[in-house]
CSV table of C-alpha atoms in Angstrom, one decimal:
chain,number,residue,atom,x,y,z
A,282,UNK,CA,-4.6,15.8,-34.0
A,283,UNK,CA,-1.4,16.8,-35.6
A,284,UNK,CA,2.1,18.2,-35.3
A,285,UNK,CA,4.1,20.5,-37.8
A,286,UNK,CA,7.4,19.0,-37.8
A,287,UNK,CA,10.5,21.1,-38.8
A,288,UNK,CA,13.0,17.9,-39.6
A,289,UNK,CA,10.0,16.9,-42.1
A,290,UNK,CA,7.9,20.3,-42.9
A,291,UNK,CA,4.5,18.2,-42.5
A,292,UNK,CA,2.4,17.8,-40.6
A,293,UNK,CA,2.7,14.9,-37.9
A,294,UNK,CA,-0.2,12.9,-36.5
A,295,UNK,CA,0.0,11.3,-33.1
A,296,UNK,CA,-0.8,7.9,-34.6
A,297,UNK,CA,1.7,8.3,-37.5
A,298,UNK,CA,3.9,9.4,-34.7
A,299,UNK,CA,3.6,5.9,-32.9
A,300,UNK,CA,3.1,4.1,-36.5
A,301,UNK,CA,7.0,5.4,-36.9
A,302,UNK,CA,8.3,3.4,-33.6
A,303,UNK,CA,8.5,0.2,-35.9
A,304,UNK,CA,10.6,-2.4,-35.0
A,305,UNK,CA,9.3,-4.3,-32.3
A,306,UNK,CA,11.7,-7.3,-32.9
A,307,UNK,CA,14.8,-5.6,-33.5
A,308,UNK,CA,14.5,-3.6,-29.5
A,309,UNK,CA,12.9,-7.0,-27.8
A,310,UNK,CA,15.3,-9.3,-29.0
A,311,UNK,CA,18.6,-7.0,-28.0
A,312,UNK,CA,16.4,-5.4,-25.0
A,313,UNK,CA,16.3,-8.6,-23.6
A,314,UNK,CA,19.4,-11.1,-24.7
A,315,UNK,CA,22.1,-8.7,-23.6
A,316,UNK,CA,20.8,-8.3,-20.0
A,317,UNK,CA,19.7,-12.1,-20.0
A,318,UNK,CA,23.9,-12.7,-21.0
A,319,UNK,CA,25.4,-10.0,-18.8
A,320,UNK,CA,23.4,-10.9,-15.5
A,321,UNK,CA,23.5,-14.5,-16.0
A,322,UNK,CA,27.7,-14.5,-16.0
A,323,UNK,CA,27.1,-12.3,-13.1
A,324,UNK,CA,24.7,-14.5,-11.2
A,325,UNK,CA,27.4,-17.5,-12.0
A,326,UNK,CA,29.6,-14.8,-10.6
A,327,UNK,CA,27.9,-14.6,-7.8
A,328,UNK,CA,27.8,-18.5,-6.5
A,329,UNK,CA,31.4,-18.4,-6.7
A,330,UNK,CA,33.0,-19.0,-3.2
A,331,UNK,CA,34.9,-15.4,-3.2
A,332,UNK,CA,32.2,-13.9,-5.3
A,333,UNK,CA,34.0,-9.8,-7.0
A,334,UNK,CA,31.6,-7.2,-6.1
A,335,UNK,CA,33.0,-4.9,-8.8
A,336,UNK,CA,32.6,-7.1,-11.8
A,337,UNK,CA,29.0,-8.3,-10.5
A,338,UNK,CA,27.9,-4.7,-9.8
A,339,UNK,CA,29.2,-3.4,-13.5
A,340,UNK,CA,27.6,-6.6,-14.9
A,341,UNK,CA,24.4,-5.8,-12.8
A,342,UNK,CA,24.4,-2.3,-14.3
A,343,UNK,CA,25.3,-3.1,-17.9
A,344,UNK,CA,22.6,-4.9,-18.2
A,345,UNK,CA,20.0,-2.2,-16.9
A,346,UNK,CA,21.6,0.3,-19.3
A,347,UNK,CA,21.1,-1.9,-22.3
A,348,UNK,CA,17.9,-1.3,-23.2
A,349,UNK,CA,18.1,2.1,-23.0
A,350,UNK,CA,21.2,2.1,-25.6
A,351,UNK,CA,18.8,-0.1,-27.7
A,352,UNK,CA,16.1,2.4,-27.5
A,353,UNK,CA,18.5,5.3,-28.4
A,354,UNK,CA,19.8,3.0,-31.2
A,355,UNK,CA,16.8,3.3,-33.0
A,356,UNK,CA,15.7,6.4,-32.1
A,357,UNK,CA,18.6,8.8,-32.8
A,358,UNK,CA,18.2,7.6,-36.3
A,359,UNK,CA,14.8,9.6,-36.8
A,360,UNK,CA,15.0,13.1,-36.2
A,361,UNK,CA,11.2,12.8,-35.5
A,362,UNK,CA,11.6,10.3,-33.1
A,363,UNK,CA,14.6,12.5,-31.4
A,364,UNK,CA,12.0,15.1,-31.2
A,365,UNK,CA,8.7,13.1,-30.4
A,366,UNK,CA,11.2,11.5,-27.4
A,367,UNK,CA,12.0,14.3,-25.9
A,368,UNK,CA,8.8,16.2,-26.2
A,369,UNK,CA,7.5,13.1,-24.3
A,370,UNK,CA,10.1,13.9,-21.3
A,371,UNK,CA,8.7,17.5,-21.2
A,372,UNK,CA,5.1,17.8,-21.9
A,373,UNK,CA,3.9,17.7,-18.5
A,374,UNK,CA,1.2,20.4,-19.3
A,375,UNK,CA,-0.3,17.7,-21.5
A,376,UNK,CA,-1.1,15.6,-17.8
A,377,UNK,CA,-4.1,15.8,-16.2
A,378,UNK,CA,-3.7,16.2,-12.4
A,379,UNK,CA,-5.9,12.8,-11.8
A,380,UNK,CA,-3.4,10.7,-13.3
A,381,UNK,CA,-0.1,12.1,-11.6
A,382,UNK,CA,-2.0,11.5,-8.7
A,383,UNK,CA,-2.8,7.8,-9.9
A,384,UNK,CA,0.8,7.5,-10.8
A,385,UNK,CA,1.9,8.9,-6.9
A,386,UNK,CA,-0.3,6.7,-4.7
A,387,UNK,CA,-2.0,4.0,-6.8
A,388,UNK,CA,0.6,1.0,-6.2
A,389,UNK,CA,0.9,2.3,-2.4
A,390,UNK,CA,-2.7,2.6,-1.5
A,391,UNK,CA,-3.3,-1.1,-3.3
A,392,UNK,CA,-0.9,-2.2,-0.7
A,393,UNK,CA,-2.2,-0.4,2.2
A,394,UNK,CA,-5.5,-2.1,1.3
A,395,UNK,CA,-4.0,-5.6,1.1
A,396,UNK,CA,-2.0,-5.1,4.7
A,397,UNK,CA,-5.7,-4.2,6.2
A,398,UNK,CA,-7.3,-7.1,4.5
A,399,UNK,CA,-4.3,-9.0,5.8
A,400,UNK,CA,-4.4,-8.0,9.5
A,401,UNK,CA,-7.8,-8.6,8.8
A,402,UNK,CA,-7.0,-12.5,8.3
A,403,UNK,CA,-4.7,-12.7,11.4
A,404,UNK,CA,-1.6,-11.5,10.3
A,405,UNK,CA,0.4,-8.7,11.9
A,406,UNK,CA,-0.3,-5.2,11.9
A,407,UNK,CA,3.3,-4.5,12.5
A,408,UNK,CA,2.9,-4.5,8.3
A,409,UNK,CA,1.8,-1.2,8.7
A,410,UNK,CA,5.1,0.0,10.1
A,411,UNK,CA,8.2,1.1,8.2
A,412,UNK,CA,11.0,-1.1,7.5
A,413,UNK,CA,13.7,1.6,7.8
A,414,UNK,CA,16.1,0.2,5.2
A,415,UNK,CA,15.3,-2.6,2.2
A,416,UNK,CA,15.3,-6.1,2.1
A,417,UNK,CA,18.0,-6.8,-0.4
A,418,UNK,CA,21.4,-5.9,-1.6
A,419,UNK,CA,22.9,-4.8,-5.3
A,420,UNK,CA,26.0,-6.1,-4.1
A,421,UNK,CA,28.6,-2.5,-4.5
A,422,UNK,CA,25.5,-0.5,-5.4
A,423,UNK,CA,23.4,0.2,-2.4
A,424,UNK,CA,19.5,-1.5,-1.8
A,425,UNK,CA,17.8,2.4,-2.3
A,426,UNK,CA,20.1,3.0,-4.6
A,427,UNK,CA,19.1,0.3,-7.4
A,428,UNK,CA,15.6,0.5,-6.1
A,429,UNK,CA,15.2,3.5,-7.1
A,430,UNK,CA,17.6,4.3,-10.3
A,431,UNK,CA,15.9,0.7,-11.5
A,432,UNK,CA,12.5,2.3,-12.5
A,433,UNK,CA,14.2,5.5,-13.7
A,434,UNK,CA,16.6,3.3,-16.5
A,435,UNK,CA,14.1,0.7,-17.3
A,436,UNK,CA,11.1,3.3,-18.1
A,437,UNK,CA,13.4,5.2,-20.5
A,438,UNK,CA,14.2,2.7,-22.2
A,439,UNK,CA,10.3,0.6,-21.8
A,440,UNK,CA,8.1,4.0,-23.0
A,441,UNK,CA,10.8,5.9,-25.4
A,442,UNK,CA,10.6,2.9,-27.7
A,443,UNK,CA,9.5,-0.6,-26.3
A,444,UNK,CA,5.7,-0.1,-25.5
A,445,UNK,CA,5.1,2.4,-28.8
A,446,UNK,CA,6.6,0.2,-30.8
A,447,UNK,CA,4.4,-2.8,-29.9
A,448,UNK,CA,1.2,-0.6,-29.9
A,449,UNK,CA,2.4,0.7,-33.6
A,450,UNK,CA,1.5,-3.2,-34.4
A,451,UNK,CA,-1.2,-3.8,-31.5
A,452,UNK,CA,-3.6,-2.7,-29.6
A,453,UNK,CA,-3.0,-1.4,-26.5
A,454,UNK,CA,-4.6,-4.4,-24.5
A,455,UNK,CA,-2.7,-6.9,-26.3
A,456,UNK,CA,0.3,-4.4,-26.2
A,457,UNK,CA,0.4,-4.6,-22.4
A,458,UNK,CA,-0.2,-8.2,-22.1
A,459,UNK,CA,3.0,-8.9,-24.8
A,460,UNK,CA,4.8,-6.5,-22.7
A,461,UNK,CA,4.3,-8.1,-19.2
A,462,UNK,CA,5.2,-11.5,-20.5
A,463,UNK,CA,8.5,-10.2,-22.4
A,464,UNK,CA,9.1,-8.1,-18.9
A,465,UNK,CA,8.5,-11.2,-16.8
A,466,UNK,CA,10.7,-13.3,-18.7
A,467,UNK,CA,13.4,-10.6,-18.9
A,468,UNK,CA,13.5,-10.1,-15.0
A,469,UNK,CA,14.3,-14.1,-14.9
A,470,UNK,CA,18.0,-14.2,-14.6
A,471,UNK,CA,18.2,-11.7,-12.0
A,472,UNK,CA,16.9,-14.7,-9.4
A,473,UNK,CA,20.2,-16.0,-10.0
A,474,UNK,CA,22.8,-12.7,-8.3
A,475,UNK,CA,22.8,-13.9,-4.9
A,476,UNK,CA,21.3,-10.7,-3.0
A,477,UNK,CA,19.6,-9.0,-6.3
A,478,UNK,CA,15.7,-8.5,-4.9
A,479,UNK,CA,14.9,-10.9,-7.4
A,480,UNK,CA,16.6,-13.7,-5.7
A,481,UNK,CA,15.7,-13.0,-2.3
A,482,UNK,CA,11.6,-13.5,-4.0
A,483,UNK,CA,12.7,-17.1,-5.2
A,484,UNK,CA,14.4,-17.6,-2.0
A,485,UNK,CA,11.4,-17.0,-0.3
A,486,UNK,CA,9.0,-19.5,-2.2
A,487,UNK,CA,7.1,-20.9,-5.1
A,488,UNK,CA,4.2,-18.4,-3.8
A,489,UNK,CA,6.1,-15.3,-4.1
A,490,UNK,CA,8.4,-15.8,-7.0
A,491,UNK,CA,4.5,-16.4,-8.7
A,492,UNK,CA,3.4,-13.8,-7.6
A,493,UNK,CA,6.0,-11.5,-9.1
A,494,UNK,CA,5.1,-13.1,-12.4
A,495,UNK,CA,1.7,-12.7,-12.2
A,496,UNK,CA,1.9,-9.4,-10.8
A,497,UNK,CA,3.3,-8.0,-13.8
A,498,UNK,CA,0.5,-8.0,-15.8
A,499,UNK,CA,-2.0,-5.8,-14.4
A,500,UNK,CA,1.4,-3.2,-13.2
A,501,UNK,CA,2.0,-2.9,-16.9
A,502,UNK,CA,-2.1,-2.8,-17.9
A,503,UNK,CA,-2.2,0.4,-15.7
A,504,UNK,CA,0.6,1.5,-16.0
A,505,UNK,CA,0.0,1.7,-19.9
A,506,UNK,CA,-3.8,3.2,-19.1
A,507,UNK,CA,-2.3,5.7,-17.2
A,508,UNK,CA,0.7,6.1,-19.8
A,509,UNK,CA,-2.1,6.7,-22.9
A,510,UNK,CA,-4.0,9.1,-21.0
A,511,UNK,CA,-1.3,11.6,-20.1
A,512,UNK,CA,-0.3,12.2,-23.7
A,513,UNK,CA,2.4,9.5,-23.9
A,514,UNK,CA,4.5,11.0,-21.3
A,515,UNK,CA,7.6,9.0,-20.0
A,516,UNK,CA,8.0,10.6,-16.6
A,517,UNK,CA,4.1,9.3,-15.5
A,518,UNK,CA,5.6,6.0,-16.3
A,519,UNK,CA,8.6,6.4,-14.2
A,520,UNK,CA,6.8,8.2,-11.0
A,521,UNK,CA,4.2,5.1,-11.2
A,522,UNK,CA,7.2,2.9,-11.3
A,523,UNK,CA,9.3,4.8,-8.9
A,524,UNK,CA,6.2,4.7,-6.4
A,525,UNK,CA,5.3,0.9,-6.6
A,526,UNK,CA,8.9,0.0,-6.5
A,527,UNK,CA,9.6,2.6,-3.4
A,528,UNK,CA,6.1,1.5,-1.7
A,529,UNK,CA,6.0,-2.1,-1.2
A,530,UNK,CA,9.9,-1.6,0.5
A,531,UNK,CA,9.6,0.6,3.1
A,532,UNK,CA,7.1,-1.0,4.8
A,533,UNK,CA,7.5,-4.7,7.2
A,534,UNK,CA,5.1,-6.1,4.0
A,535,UNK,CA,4.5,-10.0,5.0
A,536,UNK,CA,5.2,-11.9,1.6
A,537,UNK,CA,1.0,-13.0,1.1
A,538,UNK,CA,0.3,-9.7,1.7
A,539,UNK,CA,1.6,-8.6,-1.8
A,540,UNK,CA,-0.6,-11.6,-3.3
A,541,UNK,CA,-3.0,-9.9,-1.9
A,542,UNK,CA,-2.7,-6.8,-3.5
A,543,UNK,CA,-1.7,-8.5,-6.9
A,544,UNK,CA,-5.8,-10.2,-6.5
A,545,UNK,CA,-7.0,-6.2,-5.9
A,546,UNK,CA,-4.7,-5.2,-8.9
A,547,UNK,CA,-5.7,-7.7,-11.0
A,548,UNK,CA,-9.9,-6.5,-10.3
A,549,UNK,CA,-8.8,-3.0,-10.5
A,550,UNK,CA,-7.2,-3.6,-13.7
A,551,UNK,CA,-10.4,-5.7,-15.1
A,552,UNK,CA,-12.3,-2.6,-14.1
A,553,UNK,CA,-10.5,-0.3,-16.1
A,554,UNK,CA,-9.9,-2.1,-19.1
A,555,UNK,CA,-13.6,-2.5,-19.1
A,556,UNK,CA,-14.6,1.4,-18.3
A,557,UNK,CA,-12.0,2.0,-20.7
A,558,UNK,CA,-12.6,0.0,-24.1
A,559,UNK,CA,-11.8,2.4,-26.5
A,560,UNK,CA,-8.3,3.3,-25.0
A,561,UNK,CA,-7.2,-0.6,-24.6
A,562,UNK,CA,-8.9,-2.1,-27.9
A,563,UNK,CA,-8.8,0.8,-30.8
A,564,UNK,CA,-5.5,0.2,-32.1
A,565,UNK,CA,-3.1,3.9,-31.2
A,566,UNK,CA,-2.4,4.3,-34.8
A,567,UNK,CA,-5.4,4.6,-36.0
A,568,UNK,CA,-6.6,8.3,-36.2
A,569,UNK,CA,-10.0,7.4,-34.2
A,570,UNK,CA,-7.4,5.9,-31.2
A,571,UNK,CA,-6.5,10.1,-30.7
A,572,UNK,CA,-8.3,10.1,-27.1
A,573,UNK,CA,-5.9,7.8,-25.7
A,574,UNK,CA,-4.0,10.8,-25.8
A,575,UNK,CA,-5.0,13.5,-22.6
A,576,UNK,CA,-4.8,16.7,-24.6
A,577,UNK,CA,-4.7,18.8,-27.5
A,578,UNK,CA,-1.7,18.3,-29.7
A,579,UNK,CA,1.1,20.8,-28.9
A,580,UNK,CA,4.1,21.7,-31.3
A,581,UNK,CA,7.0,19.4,-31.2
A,582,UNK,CA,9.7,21.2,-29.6
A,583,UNK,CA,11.7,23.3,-31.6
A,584,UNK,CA,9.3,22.7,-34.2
A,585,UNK,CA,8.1,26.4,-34.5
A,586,UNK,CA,4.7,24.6,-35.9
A,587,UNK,CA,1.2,24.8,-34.8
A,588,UNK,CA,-1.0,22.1,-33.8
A,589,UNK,CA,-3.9,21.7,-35.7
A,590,UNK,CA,-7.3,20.2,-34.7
A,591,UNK,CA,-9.7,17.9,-36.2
């Protein structure tokens, strides 16, 4: 499958696309070390006896917005890239309806299933209620607020350049399971801003602050299925995102509840990796990886071209 690009006048192939996402190293190192620096002063910040809001709260956000000014970095400096970027943001006809539905109420029916197996074992069914607020603060910057503007940043930043540029190296299995550690590990110093969600899941125990780390992996593995199957396109990765994040906070979730549902990720995730083989180990640059993409191969905008077939 191929696209007829106007800043080149060839034609484009989706795995050339991705093959053009190339440097891994450059985005992962400043991705991650300027948030680790900014929220690390803010977390020492933080323990201070008259902890400022303000500076935390800009710190706090400075870091979020980092990665997407890495991403745009490297991307403004390829007009393909500009184009392939924002085709991504746009080509929701490329979606097939199964997968914005995955993306909806996937995370939120894994928990649902985990409260029922954990009322189940003798733990309250008030789970199944809602919390009416959420269970942490962003110190000036209110708890729905950065629960919800979190996913939004981070997945512009994660699938506009992050996870192509892996997968222009890597399989999409290994791809993911890079990813997860590098988006565990960058998560880290947010445990230390008193009232950041992060802290409050190390002040609540070994046993959830593992859990967080472990439950990383299969979120990324399918997010990234569901990612590769809807053509690449950046707002499945934020909805699926948005909808994990927004789901395991409105309702009273007991803490080994949600290692519960990490243990029904994780076998939901084995499943699909294994039903889908040829989407998680043929390599996306390779022109025989094309059916990790959901559809034909549509013009980039602007382009004026027309997408040839195989």
């Amino acid at each position: 499958m191929t696209r007829t690009s106007a800043v080149t006048g060839v034609s484009v192939s989706r795995p050339a696309l991705i093959a053009r996402y190339d440097k891994p190293g450059r985005f992962y190192l400043l991705a991650t070390l300027i948030p680790w620096v900014l929220w690390l002063v803010a977390g020492y910040l933080s323990h201070r006896d008259e902890p400022a809001s303000a500076p935390i709260a800009v710190l706090g956000l400075a870091g979020l917005l980092a990665p997407i000014a890495v991403a745009w970095a490297l991307i403004r400096r390829d007009p393909v890239l500009v184009r392939d970027t924002l085709h991504r943001l746009v080509n929701v006809r490329e979606v097939r309806p199964v997968f914005v539905l995955l993306a909806v109420f996937l995370l939120p029916a894994a928990l649902l299933l985990a409260t029922a197996c954990s009322v189940a074992l003798g733990y309250s069914p008030d789970q199944f209620l809602l919390r009416g607020g959420v269970s942490f603060t962003a110190g000036l910057i209110p708890g729905w607020v950065a629960l919800t503007l979190a996913p939004v940043v981070e997945e512009l930043a994660w699938h506009s350049y992050g996870t192509d540029a892996l997968a222009s190296r890597w399989t999409v299995w290994r791809t993911s399971i890079v990813f997860a550690v590098i988006w565990a590990l960058w998560h880290l110093p947010l445990g230390t801003i008193q009232g950041y969600y992060q802290a409050e899941v190390v002040e609540t125990g070994a046993l959830a602050t593992i859990n967080f780390l472990v439950s990383v992996f299969p979120f990324v593995i399918l997010m990234n299925w569901i990612y590769y199957r809807s053509g690449r396109n950046i707002l499945v990765a934020i909805v699926f995102h948005l909808a994990a994040n927004v789901g395991n906070e409105i309702f009273r979730t007991h803490p080994d509840t949600k290692a519960i549902q990490t243990g029904l990720l994780v076998v939901l995730s084995a499943l699909v990796v294994w039903r889908e083989r040829e989407v998680f180990f043929t390599q996306p640059t390779r022109e025989g990886a094309v059916r990790v993409e959901a559809s034909p191969a549509t013009p980039l905008p602007g382009s004026g071209g027309t997408p040839e077939r195989p």
